[in-house]
PDB file of C-alpha atoms in Angstrom:
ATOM      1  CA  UNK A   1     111.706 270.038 232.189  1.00 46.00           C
ATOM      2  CA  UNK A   2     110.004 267.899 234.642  1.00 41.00           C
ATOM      3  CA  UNK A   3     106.019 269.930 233.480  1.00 40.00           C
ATOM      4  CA  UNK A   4     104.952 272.712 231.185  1.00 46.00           C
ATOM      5  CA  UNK A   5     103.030 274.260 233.490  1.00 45.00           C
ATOM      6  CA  UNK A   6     102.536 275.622 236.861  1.00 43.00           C
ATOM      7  CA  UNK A   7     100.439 278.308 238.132  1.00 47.00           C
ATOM      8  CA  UNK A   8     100.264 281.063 241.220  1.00 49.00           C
ATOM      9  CA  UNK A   9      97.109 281.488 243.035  1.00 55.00           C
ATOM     10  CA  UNK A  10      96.203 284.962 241.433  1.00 76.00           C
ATOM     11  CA  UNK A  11      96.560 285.976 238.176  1.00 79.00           C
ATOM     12  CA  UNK A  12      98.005 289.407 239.721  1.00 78.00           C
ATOM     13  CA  UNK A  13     100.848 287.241 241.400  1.00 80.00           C
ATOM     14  CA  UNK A  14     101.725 286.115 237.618  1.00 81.00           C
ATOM     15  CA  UNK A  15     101.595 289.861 236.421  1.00 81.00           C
ATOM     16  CA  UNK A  16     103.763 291.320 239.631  1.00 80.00           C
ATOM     17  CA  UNK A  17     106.361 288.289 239.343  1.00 81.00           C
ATOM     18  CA  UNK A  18     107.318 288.795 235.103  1.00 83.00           C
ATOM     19  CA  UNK A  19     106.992 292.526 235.463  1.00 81.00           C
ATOM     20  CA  UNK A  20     109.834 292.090 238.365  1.00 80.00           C
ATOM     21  CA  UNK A  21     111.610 289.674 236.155  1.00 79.00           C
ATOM     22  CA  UNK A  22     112.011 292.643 233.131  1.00 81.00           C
ATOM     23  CA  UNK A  23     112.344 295.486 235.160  1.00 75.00           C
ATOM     24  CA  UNK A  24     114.572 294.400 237.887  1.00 70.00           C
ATOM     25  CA  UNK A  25     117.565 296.263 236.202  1.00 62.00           C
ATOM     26  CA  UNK A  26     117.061 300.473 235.709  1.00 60.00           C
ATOM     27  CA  UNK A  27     119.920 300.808 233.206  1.00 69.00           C
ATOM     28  CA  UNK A  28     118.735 301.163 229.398  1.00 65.00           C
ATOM     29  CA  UNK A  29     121.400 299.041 228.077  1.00 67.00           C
ATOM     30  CA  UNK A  30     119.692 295.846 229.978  1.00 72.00           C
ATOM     31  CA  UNK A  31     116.359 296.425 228.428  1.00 77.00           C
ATOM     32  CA  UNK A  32     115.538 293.095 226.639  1.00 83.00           C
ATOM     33  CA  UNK A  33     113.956 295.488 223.641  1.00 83.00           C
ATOM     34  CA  UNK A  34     117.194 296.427 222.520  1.00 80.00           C
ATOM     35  CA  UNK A  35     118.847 296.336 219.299  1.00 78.00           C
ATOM     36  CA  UNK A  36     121.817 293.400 219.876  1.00 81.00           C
ATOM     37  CA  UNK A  37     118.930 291.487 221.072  1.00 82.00           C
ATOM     38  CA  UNK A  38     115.793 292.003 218.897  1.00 83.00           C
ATOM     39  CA  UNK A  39     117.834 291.905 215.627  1.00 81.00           C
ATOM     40  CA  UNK A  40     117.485 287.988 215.382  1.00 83.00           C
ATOM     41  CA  UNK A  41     113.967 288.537 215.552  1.00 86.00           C
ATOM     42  CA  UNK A  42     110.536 287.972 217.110  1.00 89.00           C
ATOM     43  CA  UNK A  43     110.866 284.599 219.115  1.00 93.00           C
ATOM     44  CA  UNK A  44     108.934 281.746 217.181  1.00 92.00           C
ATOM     45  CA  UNK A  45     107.421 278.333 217.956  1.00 93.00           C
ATOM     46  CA  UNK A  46     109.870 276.096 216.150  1.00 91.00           C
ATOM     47  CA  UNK A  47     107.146 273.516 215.148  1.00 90.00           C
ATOM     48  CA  UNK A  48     104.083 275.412 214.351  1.00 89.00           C
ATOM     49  CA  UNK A  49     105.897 278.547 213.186  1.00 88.00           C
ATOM     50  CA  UNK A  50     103.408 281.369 215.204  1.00 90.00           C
ATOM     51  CA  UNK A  51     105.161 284.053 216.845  1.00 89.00           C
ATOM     52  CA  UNK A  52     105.338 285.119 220.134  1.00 93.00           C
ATOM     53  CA  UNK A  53     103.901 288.781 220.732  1.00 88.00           C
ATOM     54  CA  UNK A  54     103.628 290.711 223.709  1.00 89.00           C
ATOM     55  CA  UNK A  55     104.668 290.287 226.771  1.00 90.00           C
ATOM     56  CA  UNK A  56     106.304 286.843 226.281  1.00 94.00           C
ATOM     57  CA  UNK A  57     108.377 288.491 223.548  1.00 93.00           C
ATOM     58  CA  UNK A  58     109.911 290.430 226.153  1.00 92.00           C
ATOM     59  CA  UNK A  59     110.746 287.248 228.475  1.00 93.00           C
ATOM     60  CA  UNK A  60     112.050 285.493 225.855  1.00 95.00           C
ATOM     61  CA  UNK A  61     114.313 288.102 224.362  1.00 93.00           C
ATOM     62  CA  UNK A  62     115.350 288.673 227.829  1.00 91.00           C
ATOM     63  CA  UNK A  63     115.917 284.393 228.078  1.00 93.00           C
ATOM     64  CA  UNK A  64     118.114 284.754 224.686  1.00 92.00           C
ATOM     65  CA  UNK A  65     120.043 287.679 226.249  1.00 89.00           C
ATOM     66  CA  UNK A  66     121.169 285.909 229.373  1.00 89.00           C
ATOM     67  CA  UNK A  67     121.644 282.754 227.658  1.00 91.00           C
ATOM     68  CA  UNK A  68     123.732 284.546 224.769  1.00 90.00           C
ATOM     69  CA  UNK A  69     121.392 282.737 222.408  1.00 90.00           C
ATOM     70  CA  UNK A  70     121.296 283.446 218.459  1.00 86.00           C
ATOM     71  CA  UNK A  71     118.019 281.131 217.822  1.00 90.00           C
ATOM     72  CA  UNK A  72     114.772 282.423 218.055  1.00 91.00           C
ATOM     73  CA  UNK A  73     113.009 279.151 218.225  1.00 93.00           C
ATOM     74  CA  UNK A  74     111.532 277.811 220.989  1.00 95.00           C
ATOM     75  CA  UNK A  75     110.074 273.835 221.905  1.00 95.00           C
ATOM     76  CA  UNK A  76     107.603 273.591 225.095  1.00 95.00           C
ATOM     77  CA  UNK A  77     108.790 270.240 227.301  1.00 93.00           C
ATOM     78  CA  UNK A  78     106.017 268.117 225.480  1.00 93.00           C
ATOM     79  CA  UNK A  79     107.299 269.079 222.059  1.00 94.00           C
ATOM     80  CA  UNK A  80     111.040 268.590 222.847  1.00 95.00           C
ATOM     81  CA  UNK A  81     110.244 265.063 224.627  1.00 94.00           C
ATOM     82  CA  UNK A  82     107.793 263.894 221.166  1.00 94.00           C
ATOM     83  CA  UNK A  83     110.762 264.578 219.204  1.00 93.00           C
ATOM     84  CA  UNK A  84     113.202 262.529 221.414  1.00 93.00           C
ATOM     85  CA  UNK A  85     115.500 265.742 222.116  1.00 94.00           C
ATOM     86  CA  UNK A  86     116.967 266.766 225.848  1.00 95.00           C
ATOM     87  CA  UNK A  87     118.210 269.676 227.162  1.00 96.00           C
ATOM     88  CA  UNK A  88     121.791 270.237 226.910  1.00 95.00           C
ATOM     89  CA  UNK A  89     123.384 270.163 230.668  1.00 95.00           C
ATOM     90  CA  UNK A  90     123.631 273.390 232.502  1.00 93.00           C
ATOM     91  CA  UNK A  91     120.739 275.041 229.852  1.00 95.00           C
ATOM     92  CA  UNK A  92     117.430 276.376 231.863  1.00 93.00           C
ATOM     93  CA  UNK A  93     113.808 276.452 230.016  1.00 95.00           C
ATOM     94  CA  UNK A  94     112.522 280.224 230.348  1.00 95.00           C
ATOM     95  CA  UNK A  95     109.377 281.166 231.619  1.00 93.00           C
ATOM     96  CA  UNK A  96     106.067 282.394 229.394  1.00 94.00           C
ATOM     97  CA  UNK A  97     102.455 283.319 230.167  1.00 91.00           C
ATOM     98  CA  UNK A  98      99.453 281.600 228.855  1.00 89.00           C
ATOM     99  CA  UNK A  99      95.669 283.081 228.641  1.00 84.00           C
ATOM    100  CA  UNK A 100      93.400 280.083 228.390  1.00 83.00           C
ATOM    101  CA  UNK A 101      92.153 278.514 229.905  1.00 82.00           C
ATOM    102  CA  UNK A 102      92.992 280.076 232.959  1.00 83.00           C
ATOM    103  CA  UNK A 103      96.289 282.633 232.889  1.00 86.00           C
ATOM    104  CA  UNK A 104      99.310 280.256 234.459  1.00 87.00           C
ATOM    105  CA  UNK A 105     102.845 279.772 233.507  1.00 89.00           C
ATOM    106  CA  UNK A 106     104.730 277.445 231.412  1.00 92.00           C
ATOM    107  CA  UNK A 107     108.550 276.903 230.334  1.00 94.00           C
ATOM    108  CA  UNK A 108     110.203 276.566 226.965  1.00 96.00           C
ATOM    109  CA  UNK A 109     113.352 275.920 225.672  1.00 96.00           C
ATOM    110  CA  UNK A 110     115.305 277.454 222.734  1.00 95.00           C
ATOM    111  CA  UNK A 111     116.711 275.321 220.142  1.00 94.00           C
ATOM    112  CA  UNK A 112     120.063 275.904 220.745  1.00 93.00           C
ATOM    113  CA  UNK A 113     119.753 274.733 224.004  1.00 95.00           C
ATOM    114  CA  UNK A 114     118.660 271.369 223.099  1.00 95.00           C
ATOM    115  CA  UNK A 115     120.327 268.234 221.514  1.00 94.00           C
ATOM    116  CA  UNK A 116     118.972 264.890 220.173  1.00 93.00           C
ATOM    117  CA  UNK A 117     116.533 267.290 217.474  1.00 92.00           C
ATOM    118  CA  UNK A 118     116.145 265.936 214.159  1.00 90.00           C
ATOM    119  CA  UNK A 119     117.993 266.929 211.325  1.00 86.00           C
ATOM    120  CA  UNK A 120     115.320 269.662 210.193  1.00 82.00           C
ATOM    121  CA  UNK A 121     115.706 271.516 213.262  1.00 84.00           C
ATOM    122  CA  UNK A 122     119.100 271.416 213.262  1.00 73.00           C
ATOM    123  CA  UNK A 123     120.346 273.720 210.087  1.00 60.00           C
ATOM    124  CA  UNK A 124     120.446 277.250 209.942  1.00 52.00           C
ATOM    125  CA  UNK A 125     117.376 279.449 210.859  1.00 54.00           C
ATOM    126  CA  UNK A 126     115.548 281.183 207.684  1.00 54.00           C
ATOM    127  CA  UNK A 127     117.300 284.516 207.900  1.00 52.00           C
ATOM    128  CA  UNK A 128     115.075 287.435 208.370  1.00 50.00           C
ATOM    129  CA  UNK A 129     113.228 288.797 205.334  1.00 49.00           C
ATOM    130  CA  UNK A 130     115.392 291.534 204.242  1.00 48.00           C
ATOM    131  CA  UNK A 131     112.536 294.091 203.026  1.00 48.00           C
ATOM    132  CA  UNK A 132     113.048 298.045 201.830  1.00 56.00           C
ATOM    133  CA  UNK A 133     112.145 299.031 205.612  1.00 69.00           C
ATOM    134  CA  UNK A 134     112.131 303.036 204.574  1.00 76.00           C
ATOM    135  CA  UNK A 135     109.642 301.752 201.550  1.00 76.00           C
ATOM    136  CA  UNK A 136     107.143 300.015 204.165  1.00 72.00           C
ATOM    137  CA  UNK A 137     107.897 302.682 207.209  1.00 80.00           C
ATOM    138  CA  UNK A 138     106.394 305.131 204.206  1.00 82.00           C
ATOM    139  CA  UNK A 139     103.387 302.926 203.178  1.00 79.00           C
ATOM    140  CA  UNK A 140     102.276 302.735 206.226  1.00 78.00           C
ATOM    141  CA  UNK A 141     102.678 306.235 207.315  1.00 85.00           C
ATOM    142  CA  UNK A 142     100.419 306.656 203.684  1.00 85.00           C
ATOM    143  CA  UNK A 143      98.196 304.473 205.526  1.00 78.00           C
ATOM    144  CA  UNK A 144      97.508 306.469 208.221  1.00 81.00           C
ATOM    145  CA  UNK A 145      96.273 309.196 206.280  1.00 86.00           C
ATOM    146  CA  UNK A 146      97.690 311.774 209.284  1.00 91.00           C
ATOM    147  CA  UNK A 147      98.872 315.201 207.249  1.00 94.00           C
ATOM    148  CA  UNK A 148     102.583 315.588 207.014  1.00 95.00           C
ATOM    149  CA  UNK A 149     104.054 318.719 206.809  1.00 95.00           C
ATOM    150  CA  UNK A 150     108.284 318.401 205.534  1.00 95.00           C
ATOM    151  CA  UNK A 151     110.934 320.703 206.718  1.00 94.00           C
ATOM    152  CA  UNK A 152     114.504 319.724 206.286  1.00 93.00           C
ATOM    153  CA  UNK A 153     116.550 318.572 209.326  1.00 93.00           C
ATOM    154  CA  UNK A 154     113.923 317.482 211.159  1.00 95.00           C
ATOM    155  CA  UNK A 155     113.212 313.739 212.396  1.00 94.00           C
ATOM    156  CA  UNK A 156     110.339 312.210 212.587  1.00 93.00           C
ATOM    157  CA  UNK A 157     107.884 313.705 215.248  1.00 93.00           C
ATOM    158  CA  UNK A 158     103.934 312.979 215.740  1.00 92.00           C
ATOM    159  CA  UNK A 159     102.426 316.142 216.919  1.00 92.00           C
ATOM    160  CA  UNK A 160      99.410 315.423 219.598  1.00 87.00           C
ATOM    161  CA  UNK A 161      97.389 318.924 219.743  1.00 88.00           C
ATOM    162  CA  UNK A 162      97.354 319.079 215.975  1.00 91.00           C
ATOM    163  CA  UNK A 163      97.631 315.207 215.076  1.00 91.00           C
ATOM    164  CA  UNK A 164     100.019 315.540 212.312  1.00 93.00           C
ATOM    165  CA  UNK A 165     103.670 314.151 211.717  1.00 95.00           C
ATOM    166  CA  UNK A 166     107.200 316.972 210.921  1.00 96.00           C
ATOM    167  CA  UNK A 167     109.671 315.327 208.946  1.00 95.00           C
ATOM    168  CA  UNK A 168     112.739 315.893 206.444  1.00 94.00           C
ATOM    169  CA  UNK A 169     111.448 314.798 202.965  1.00 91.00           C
ATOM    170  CA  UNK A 170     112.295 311.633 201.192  1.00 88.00           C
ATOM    171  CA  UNK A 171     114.733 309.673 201.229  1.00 88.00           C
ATOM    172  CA  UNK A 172     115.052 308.810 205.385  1.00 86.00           C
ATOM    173  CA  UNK A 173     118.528 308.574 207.095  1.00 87.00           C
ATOM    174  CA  UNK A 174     118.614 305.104 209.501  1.00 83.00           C
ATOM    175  CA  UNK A 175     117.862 307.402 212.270  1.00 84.00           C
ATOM    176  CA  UNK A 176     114.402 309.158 210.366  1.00 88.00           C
ATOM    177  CA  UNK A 177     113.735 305.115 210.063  1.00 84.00           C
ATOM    178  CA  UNK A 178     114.045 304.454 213.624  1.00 80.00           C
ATOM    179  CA  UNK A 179     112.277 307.589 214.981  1.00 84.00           C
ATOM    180  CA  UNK A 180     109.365 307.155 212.094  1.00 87.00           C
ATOM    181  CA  UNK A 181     108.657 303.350 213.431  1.00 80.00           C
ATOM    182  CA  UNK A 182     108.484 305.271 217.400  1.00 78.00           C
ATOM    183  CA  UNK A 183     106.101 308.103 216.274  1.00 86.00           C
ATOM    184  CA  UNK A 184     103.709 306.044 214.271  1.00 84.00           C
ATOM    185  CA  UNK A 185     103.436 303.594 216.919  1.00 76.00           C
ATOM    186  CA  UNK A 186     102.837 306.976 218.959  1.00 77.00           C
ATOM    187  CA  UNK A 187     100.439 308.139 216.456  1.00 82.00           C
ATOM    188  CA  UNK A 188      98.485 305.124 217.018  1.00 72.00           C
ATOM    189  CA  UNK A 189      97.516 305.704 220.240  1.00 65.00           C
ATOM    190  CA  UNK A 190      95.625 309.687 218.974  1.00 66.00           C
ATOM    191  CA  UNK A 191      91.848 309.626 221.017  1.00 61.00           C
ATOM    192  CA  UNK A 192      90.397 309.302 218.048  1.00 63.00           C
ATOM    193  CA  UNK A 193      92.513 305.697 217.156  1.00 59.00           C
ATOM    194  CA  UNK A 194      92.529 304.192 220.316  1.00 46.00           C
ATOM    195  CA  UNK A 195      91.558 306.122 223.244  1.00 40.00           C
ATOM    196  CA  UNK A 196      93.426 308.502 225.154  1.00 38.00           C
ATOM    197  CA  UNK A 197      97.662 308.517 224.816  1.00 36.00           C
ATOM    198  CA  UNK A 198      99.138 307.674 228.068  1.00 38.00           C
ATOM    199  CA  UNK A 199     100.943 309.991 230.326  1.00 39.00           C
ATOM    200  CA  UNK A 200     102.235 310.297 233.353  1.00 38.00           C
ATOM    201  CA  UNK A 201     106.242 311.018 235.020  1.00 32.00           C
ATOM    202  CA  UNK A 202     106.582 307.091 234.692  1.00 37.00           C
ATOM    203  CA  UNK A 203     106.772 307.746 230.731  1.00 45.00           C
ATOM    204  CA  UNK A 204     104.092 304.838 229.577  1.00 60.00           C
ATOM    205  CA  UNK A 205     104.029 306.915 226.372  1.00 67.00           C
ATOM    206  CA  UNK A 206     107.858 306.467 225.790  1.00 69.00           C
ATOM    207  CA  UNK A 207     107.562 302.787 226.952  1.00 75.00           C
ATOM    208  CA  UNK A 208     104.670 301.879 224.533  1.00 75.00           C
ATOM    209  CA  UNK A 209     106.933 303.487 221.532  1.00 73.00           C
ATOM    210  CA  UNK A 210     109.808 301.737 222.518  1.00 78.00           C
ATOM    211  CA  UNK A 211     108.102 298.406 222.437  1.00 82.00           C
ATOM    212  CA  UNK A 212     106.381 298.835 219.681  1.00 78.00           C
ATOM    213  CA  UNK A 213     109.325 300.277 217.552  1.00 76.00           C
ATOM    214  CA  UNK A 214     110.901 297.173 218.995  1.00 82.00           C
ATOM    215  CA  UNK A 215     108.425 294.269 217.810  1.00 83.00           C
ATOM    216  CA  UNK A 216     108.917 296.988 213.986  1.00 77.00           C
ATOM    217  CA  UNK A 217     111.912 296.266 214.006  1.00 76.00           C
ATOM    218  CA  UNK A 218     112.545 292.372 215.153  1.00 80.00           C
ATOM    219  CA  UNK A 219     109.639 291.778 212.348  1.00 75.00           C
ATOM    220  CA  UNK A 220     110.941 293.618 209.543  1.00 67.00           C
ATOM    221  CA  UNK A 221     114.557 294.020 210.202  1.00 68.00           C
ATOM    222  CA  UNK A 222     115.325 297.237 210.884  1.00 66.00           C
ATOM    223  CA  UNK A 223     117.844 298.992 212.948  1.00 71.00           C
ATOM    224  CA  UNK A 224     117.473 300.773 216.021  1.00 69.00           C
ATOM    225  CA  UNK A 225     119.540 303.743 216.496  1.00 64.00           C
ATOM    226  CA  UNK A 226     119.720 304.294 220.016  1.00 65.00           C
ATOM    227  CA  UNK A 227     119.082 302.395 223.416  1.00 65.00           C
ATOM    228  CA  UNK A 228     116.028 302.239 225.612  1.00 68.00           C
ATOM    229  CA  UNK A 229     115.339 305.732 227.183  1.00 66.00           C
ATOM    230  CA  UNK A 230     112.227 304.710 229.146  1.00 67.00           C
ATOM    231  CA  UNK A 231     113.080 305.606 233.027  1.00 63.00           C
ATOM    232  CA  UNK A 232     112.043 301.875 234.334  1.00 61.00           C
ATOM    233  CA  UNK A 233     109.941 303.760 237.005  1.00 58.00           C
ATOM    234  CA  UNK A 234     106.446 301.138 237.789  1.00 56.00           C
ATOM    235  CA  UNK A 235     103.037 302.380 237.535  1.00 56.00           C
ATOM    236  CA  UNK A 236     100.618 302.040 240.048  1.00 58.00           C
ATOM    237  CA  UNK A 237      99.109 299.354 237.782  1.00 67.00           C
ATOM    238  CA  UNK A 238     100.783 296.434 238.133  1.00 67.00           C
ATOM    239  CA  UNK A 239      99.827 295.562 234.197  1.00 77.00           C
ATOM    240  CA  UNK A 240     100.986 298.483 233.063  1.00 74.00           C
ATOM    241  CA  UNK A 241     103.951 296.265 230.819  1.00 78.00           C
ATOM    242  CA  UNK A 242     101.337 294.093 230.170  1.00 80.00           C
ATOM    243  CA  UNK A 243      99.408 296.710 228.622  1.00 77.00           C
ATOM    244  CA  UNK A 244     102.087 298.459 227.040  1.00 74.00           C
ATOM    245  CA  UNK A 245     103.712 295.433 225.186  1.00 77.00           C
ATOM    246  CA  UNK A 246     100.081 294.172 224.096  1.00 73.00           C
ATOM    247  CA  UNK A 247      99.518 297.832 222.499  1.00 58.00           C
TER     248      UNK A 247
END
């Protein structure tokens, strides 16, 4: 990695060329929010330990999937050059946004693409914290303080017009797991939370509750039950997967 950082003359040029990057294939099973892929986790600076969120989750889950990495660590060129480490032959940095102080575009490199690290970054990853992901799913839905009315076979659904979750009772299945993390991420988005729920034939709605059951899931371990069903049709917005993995 020759420099961290280069930019494109608009910051709309940045948005159109990573939104191409993640949508450039319709099928669901090459979403980079999928289950194979987000089970080693939300991708994480491997010196400072802060996460990445948003949309530069998505580019770097999509990095790990084409590289067929396991890590989720990541060194910027400046880090991996302080610590006297190089990038293995054939191994390509991936590409991330950054805000401040102007929005441009810089490159990191996973872990395991990288030799020459110390010792410390060397061993094993810290394996994901295990958790009882029913027990916090529940909390939270506690949280939320949204009625619940319980009839049995039913999976987890947010109603809209009457603002209240249907659900079997106690204890939840895997698959009342993975729908409750979708409809309270859905749930989250009620007028009265945070402005209007999105719409629309592109499905925005189902993309927002994908992602967000996603980043659930990579940060507490649990397991998604099916792939991707959002259509991969743009919006006329160009940040529209901005937006939705930021939500």
């Amino acid at each position: 990695m020759h420099t961290d950082i280069f930019t494109l003359n608009r910051a709309d040029d940045i948005c159109r060329l990573l939104t191409a990057r993640l949508t450039g294939h319709r099928r669901p099973e090459d979403r980079p929010w999928r289950q194979d892929v987000i089970r080693h986790g939300l991708p994480v600076s491997a010196l400072t330990g802060q996460g990445f969120t948003g949309i530069n989750a998505l580019l770097l889950w999509q990095a790990a999937c084409r590289a067929q990495l396991t890590s989720r660590y990541w060194l910027t060129g400046d880090e991996l050059r302080s610590l006297g480490g190089r990038i293995r032959p054939g191994h390509k940095p991936a590409t991330v946004v950054r805000y401040r102080p102007e929005m441009s575009l810089f490159r990191v490199i996973n872990l395991a693409q990288c030799d020459n690290l110390p010792p410390e970054l060397t061993g094993g990853c810290p394996p994901l914290p295990a958790g009882n992901d029913a027990e916090y799913l529940t909390a939270w839905l506690d949280a939320t303080e949204i009625p619940v009315v319980y009839r049995e076979d039913t999976l987890p659904v947010w109603l809209l017009a009457s603002d209240r979750f249907e659900m079997s009772a106690p204890p939840l299945t895997p698959a009342a797991r993975s729908a409750l993390a979708a409809q309270l991420v859905l749930a989250s988005l009620h007028p009265q939370r945070a402005g209007p729920v999105p719409g629309g034939h592109t499905g925005p709605a189902t993309l927002v509750a994908e992602l967000g059951q996603a980043f659930l899931a990579a940060r507490g371990g649990f397991i998604l039950n099916s792939l991707p069903q959002w259509d991969g049709l743009p919006d006329e917005d160009p940040w529209f997967l901005f937006r939705a993995a930021k939500t």
